[in-house]
Amino acid sequence: MSRVLIVEDEEHLAAGLKLNLEAEGHAAEVEENGAVALERLVRADPDGSRFDVVLLDVMLPGLDGFEVVRRLRAARQFVPVMLLTARSSTDDVLHGFEAGADDYLPKPFDLPILLARVEGLLRRRRWLRGDEADGLEQELDEYRVAGRCIDFRHQVVRGGDGAADQPLTVMEATLLGYLVRHEGETVSRKTLLEEVWGVRQDTDTRTVDNFVARLRRYIEPEPARPRHLLTVRGVGYRFAGPPEGDS
């Protein structure tokens, strides 16, 4: 049974979400205050194991949803987070992703769409951890590069030479997995926005650039001089694996 935390200050909406999630077989809890929800989540295990998904309203009293997810990631908590908000401009959507969210659903939304997106986050997490059979994802159980092991199953980059492990958000792991699977190919920013984030419109590509810069800090020995996550000027990015015989 999946566990969902609903952080929503509109009582009727929170109650309706809880009722419908439980009808779908999930265990759901509600918090109406961002700061209280953050405290609960930060106290959880590092992998966010108390909850499997967080549904987080952006317009909350006290800490707004953007700040909650930003502080959650800064505290090295990587439970999947879906932002819910009436603020649905492209800039707001990208701001949410840059803060560390894994998905973003504008209000008002259709309940079947929300339930499908929740299941999508749960499925993606299971795939990344190897808990669900899928040929494409199973190929990415682990990948070694630059003396580091990208452990997709547990969403973490394991460091070499005594370096600390770096947990990954679902979105970071998905983006890194997409680039690794397309090793040697130049992938445009537009393709990454469409295939990884599901944003199918003309949008600012800073989100992709910011995520790649973050991933470089995780896997590149010299992030300012990348050898693996390479920029293809004017187009996008290309992943170059380790030389043959090197790990």
PDB file of N, CA, C and O in Angstrom, residues 28-61:
ATOM      1  N   ALA A  28      -3.602   7.679   2.986  1.00  0.00           N
ATOM      2  CA  ALA A  28      -3.399   9.115   2.811  1.00  0.00           C
ATOM      3  C   ALA A  28      -3.532   9.843   4.145  1.00  0.00           C
ATOM      4  O   ALA A  28      -4.393   9.518   4.966  1.00  0.00           O
ATOM      5  N   GLU A  29      -2.663  10.837   4.348  1.00  0.00           N
ATOM      6  CA  GLU A  29      -2.722  11.718   5.508  1.00  0.00           C
ATOM      7  C   GLU A  29      -2.713  13.157   5.020  1.00  0.00           C
ATOM      8  O   GLU A  29      -2.234  13.442   3.923  1.00  0.00           O
ATOM      9  N   VAL A  30      -3.226  14.061   5.862  1.00  0.00           N
ATOM     10  CA  VAL A  30      -3.373  15.466   5.470  1.00  0.00           C
ATOM     11  C   VAL A  30      -2.660  16.370   6.452  1.00  0.00           C
ATOM     12  O   VAL A  30      -2.745  16.167   7.674  1.00  0.00           O
ATOM     13  N   GLU A  31      -1.948  17.366   5.915  1.00  0.00           N
ATOM     14  CA  GLU A  31      -1.419  18.487   6.685  1.00  0.00           C
ATOM     15  C   GLU A  31      -1.843  19.758   5.965  1.00  0.00           C
ATOM     16  O   GLU A  31      -1.797  19.813   4.732  1.00  0.00           O
ATOM     17  N   GLU A  32      -2.227  20.790   6.734  1.00  0.00           N
ATOM     18  CA  GLU A  32      -2.671  22.027   6.093  1.00  0.00           C
ATOM     19  C   GLU A  32      -1.624  23.131   6.169  1.00  0.00           C
ATOM     20  O   GLU A  32      -1.806  24.204   5.605  1.00  0.00           O
ATOM     21  N   ASN A  33      -0.523  22.888   6.849  1.00  0.00           N
ATOM     22  CA  ASN A  33       0.498  23.899   7.066  1.00  0.00           C
ATOM     23  C   ASN A  33       1.830  23.432   6.485  1.00  0.00           C
ATOM     24  O   ASN A  33       2.294  22.321   6.777  1.00  0.00           O
ATOM     25  N   GLY A  34       2.449  24.269   5.667  1.00  0.00           N
ATOM     26  CA  GLY A  34       3.685  23.879   5.006  1.00  0.00           C
ATOM     27  C   GLY A  34       4.817  23.604   5.960  1.00  0.00           C
ATOM     28  O   GLY A  34       5.578  22.647   5.790  1.00  0.00           O
ATOM     29  N   ALA A  35       4.961  24.443   6.990  1.00  0.00           N
ATOM     30  CA  ALA A  35       6.062  24.265   7.937  1.00  0.00           C
ATOM     31  C   ALA A  35       5.920  22.962   8.716  1.00  0.00           C
ATOM     32  O   ALA A  35       6.906  22.255   8.958  1.00  0.00           O
ATOM     33  N   VAL A  36       4.691  22.631   9.102  1.00  0.00           N
ATOM     34  CA  VAL A  36       4.457  21.392   9.847  1.00  0.00           C
ATOM     35  C   VAL A  36       4.739  20.187   8.947  1.00  0.00           C
ATOM     36  O   VAL A  36       5.368  19.204   9.369  1.00  0.00           O
ATOM     37  N   ALA A  37       4.279  20.254   7.702  1.00  0.00           N
ATOM     38  CA  ALA A  37       4.529  19.153   6.766  1.00  0.00           C
ATOM     39  C   ALA A  37       6.031  18.973   6.540  1.00  0.00           C
ATOM     40  O   ALA A  37       6.532  17.847   6.528  1.00  0.00           O
ATOM     41  N   LEU A  38       6.749  20.081   6.405  1.00  0.00           N
ATOM     42  CA  LEU A  38       8.194  20.010   6.203  1.00  0.00           C
ATOM     43  C   LEU A  38       8.863  19.332   7.388  1.00  0.00           C
ATOM     44  O   LEU A  38       9.736  18.466   7.222  1.00  0.00           O
ATOM     45  N   GLU A  39       8.445  19.695   8.583  1.00  0.00           N
ATOM     46  CA  GLU A  39       9.038  19.088   9.779  1.00  0.00           C
ATOM     47  C   GLU A  39       8.802  17.589   9.803  1.00  0.00           C
ATOM     48  O   GLU A  39       9.708  16.806  10.121  1.00  0.00           O
ATOM     49  N   ARG A  40       7.601  17.164   9.434  1.00  0.00           N
ATOM     50  CA  ARG A  40       7.304  15.730   9.405  1.00  0.00           C
ATOM     51  C   ARG A  40       8.165  15.005   8.382  1.00  0.00           C
ATOM     52  O   ARG A  40       8.691  13.924   8.629  1.00  0.00           O
ATOM     53  N   LEU A  41       8.313  15.619   7.214  1.00  0.00           N
ATOM     54  CA  LEU A  41       9.063  14.973   6.145  1.00  0.00           C
ATOM     55  C   LEU A  41      10.562  14.944   6.440  1.00  0.00           C
ATOM     56  O   LEU A  41      11.238  13.967   6.139  1.00  0.00           O
ATOM     57  N   VAL A  42      11.074  15.983   7.044  1.00  0.00           N
ATOM     58  CA  VAL A  42      12.500  16.023   7.362  1.00  0.00           C
ATOM     59  C   VAL A  42      12.845  14.997   8.427  1.00  0.00           C
ATOM     60  O   VAL A  42      13.951  14.457   8.445  1.00  0.00           O
ATOM     61  N   ARG A  43      11.893  14.679   9.291  1.00  0.00           N
ATOM     62  CA  ARG A  43      12.139  13.677  10.327  1.00  0.00           C
ATOM     63  C   ARG A  43      12.114  12.264   9.763  1.00  0.00           C
ATOM     64  O   ARG A  43      12.494  11.312  10.451  1.00  0.00           O
ATOM     65  N   ALA A  44      11.636  12.099   8.513  1.00  0.00           N
ATOM     66  CA  ALA A  44      11.544  10.764   7.922  1.00  0.00           C
ATOM     67  C   ALA A  44      12.935  10.234   7.612  1.00  0.00           C
ATOM     68  O   ALA A  44      13.937  10.926   7.730  1.00  0.00           O
ATOM     69  N   ASP A  45      12.992   8.966   7.207  1.00  0.00           N
ATOM     70  CA  ASP A  45      14.258   8.381   6.792  1.00  0.00           C
ATOM     71  C   ASP A  45      14.775   9.123   5.563  1.00  0.00           C
ATOM     72  O   ASP A  45      14.004   9.763   4.846  1.00  0.00           O
ATOM     73  N   PRO A  46      16.084   9.039   5.258  1.00  0.00           N
ATOM     74  CA  PRO A  46      16.638   9.776   4.131  1.00  0.00           C
ATOM     75  C   PRO A  46      15.956   9.522   2.793  1.00  0.00           C
ATOM     76  O   PRO A  46      15.957  10.380   1.930  1.00  0.00           O
ATOM     77  N   ASP A  47      15.380   8.342   2.604  1.00  0.00           N
ATOM     78  CA  ASP A  47      14.718   8.068   1.321  1.00  0.00           C
ATOM     79  C   ASP A  47      13.240   8.455   1.353  1.00  0.00           C
ATOM     80  O   ASP A  47      12.488   8.146   0.440  1.00  0.00           O
ATOM     81  N   GLY A  48      12.815   9.161   2.430  1.00  0.00           N
ATOM     82  CA  GLY A  48      11.428   9.576   2.517  1.00  0.00           C
ATOM     83  C   GLY A  48      10.481   8.416   2.715  1.00  0.00           C
ATOM     84  O   GLY A  48       9.329   8.482   2.307  1.00  0.00           O
ATOM     85  N   SER A  49      10.944   7.348   3.372  1.00  0.00           N
ATOM     86  CA  SER A  49      10.188   6.102   3.376  1.00  0.00           C
ATOM     87  C   SER A  49       8.882   6.174   4.158  1.00  0.00           C
ATOM     88  O   SER A  49       8.043   5.306   4.010  1.00  0.00           O
ATOM     89  N   ARG A  50       8.704   7.210   4.978  1.00  0.00           N
ATOM     90  CA  ARG A  50       7.416   7.322   5.664  1.00  0.00           C
ATOM     91  C   ARG A  50       6.291   7.542   4.649  1.00  0.00           C
ATOM     92  O   ARG A  50       5.173   7.097   4.848  1.00  0.00           O
ATOM     93  N   PHE A  51       6.599   8.255   3.569  1.00  0.00           N
ATOM     94  CA  PHE A  51       5.624   8.502   2.501  1.00  0.00           C
ATOM     95  C   PHE A  51       6.250   8.147   1.158  1.00  0.00           C
ATOM     96  O   PHE A  51       7.457   8.248   0.975  1.00  0.00           O
ATOM     97  N   ASP A  52       5.394   7.741   0.222  1.00  0.00           N
ATOM     98  CA  ASP A  52       5.850   7.398  -1.120  1.00  0.00           C
ATOM     99  C   ASP A  52       5.670   8.546  -2.098  1.00  0.00           C
ATOM    100  O   ASP A  52       6.384   8.634  -3.096  1.00  0.00           O
ATOM    101  N   VAL A  53       4.699   9.432  -1.833  1.00  0.00           N
ATOM    102  CA  VAL A  53       4.432  10.604  -2.674  1.00  0.00           C
ATOM    103  C   VAL A  53       3.898  11.714  -1.784  1.00  0.00           C
ATOM    104  O   VAL A  53       3.169  11.444  -0.821  1.00  0.00           O
ATOM    105  N   VAL A  54       4.257  12.958  -2.110  1.00  0.00           N
ATOM    106  CA  VAL A  54       3.697  14.129  -1.439  1.00  0.00           C
ATOM    107  C   VAL A  54       2.941  14.962  -2.467  1.00  0.00           C
ATOM    108  O   VAL A  54       3.494  15.303  -3.526  1.00  0.00           O
ATOM    109  N   LEU A  55       1.679  15.276  -2.186  1.00  0.00           N
ATOM    110  CA  LEU A  55       0.892  16.218  -2.987  1.00  0.00           C
ATOM    111  C   LEU A  55       0.927  17.548  -2.251  1.00  0.00           C
ATOM    112  O   LEU A  55       0.383  17.667  -1.154  1.00  0.00           O
ATOM    113  N   LEU A  56       1.567  18.550  -2.841  1.00  0.00           N
ATOM    114  CA  LEU A  56       1.911  19.779  -2.131  1.00  0.00           C
ATOM    115  C   LEU A  56       1.311  20.993  -2.824  1.00  0.00           C
ATOM    116  O   LEU A  56       1.688  21.332  -3.945  1.00  0.00           O
ATOM    117  N   ASP A  57       0.384  21.653  -2.142  1.00  0.00           N
ATOM    118  CA  ASP A  57      -0.180  22.892  -2.656  1.00  0.00           C
ATOM    119  C   ASP A  57       0.891  23.978  -2.629  1.00  0.00           C
ATOM    120  O   ASP A  57       1.736  24.012  -1.731  1.00  0.00           O
ATOM    121  N   VAL A  58       0.875  24.859  -3.601  1.00  0.00           N
ATOM    122  CA  VAL A  58       1.864  25.945  -3.624  1.00  0.00           C
ATOM    123  C   VAL A  58       1.462  27.072  -2.692  1.00  0.00           C
ATOM    124  O   VAL A  58       2.273  27.583  -1.919  1.00  0.00           O
ATOM    125  N   MET A  59       0.195  27.478  -2.715  1.00  0.00           N
ATOM    126  CA  MET A  59      -0.270  28.620  -1.920  1.00  0.00           C
ATOM    127  C   MET A  59      -0.685  28.151  -0.531  1.00  0.00           C
ATOM    128  O   MET A  59      -1.849  27.862  -0.270  1.00  0.00           O
ATOM    129  N   LEU A  60       0.287  28.075   0.357  1.00  0.00           N
ATOM    130  CA  LEU A  60       0.051  27.631   1.731  1.00  0.00           C
ATOM    131  C   LEU A  60       0.341  28.766   2.699  1.00  0.00           C
ATOM    132  O   LEU A  60       1.170  29.638   2.410  1.00  0.00           O
ATOM    133  N   PRO A  61      -0.298  28.768   3.869  1.00  0.00           N
ATOM    134  CA  PRO A  61       0.063  29.765   4.880  1.00  0.00           C
ATOM    135  C   PRO A  61       1.474  29.505   5.403  1.00  0.00           C
ATOM    136  O   PRO A  61       1.908  28.361   5.516  1.00  0.00           O
TER     137      PRO A  61
END
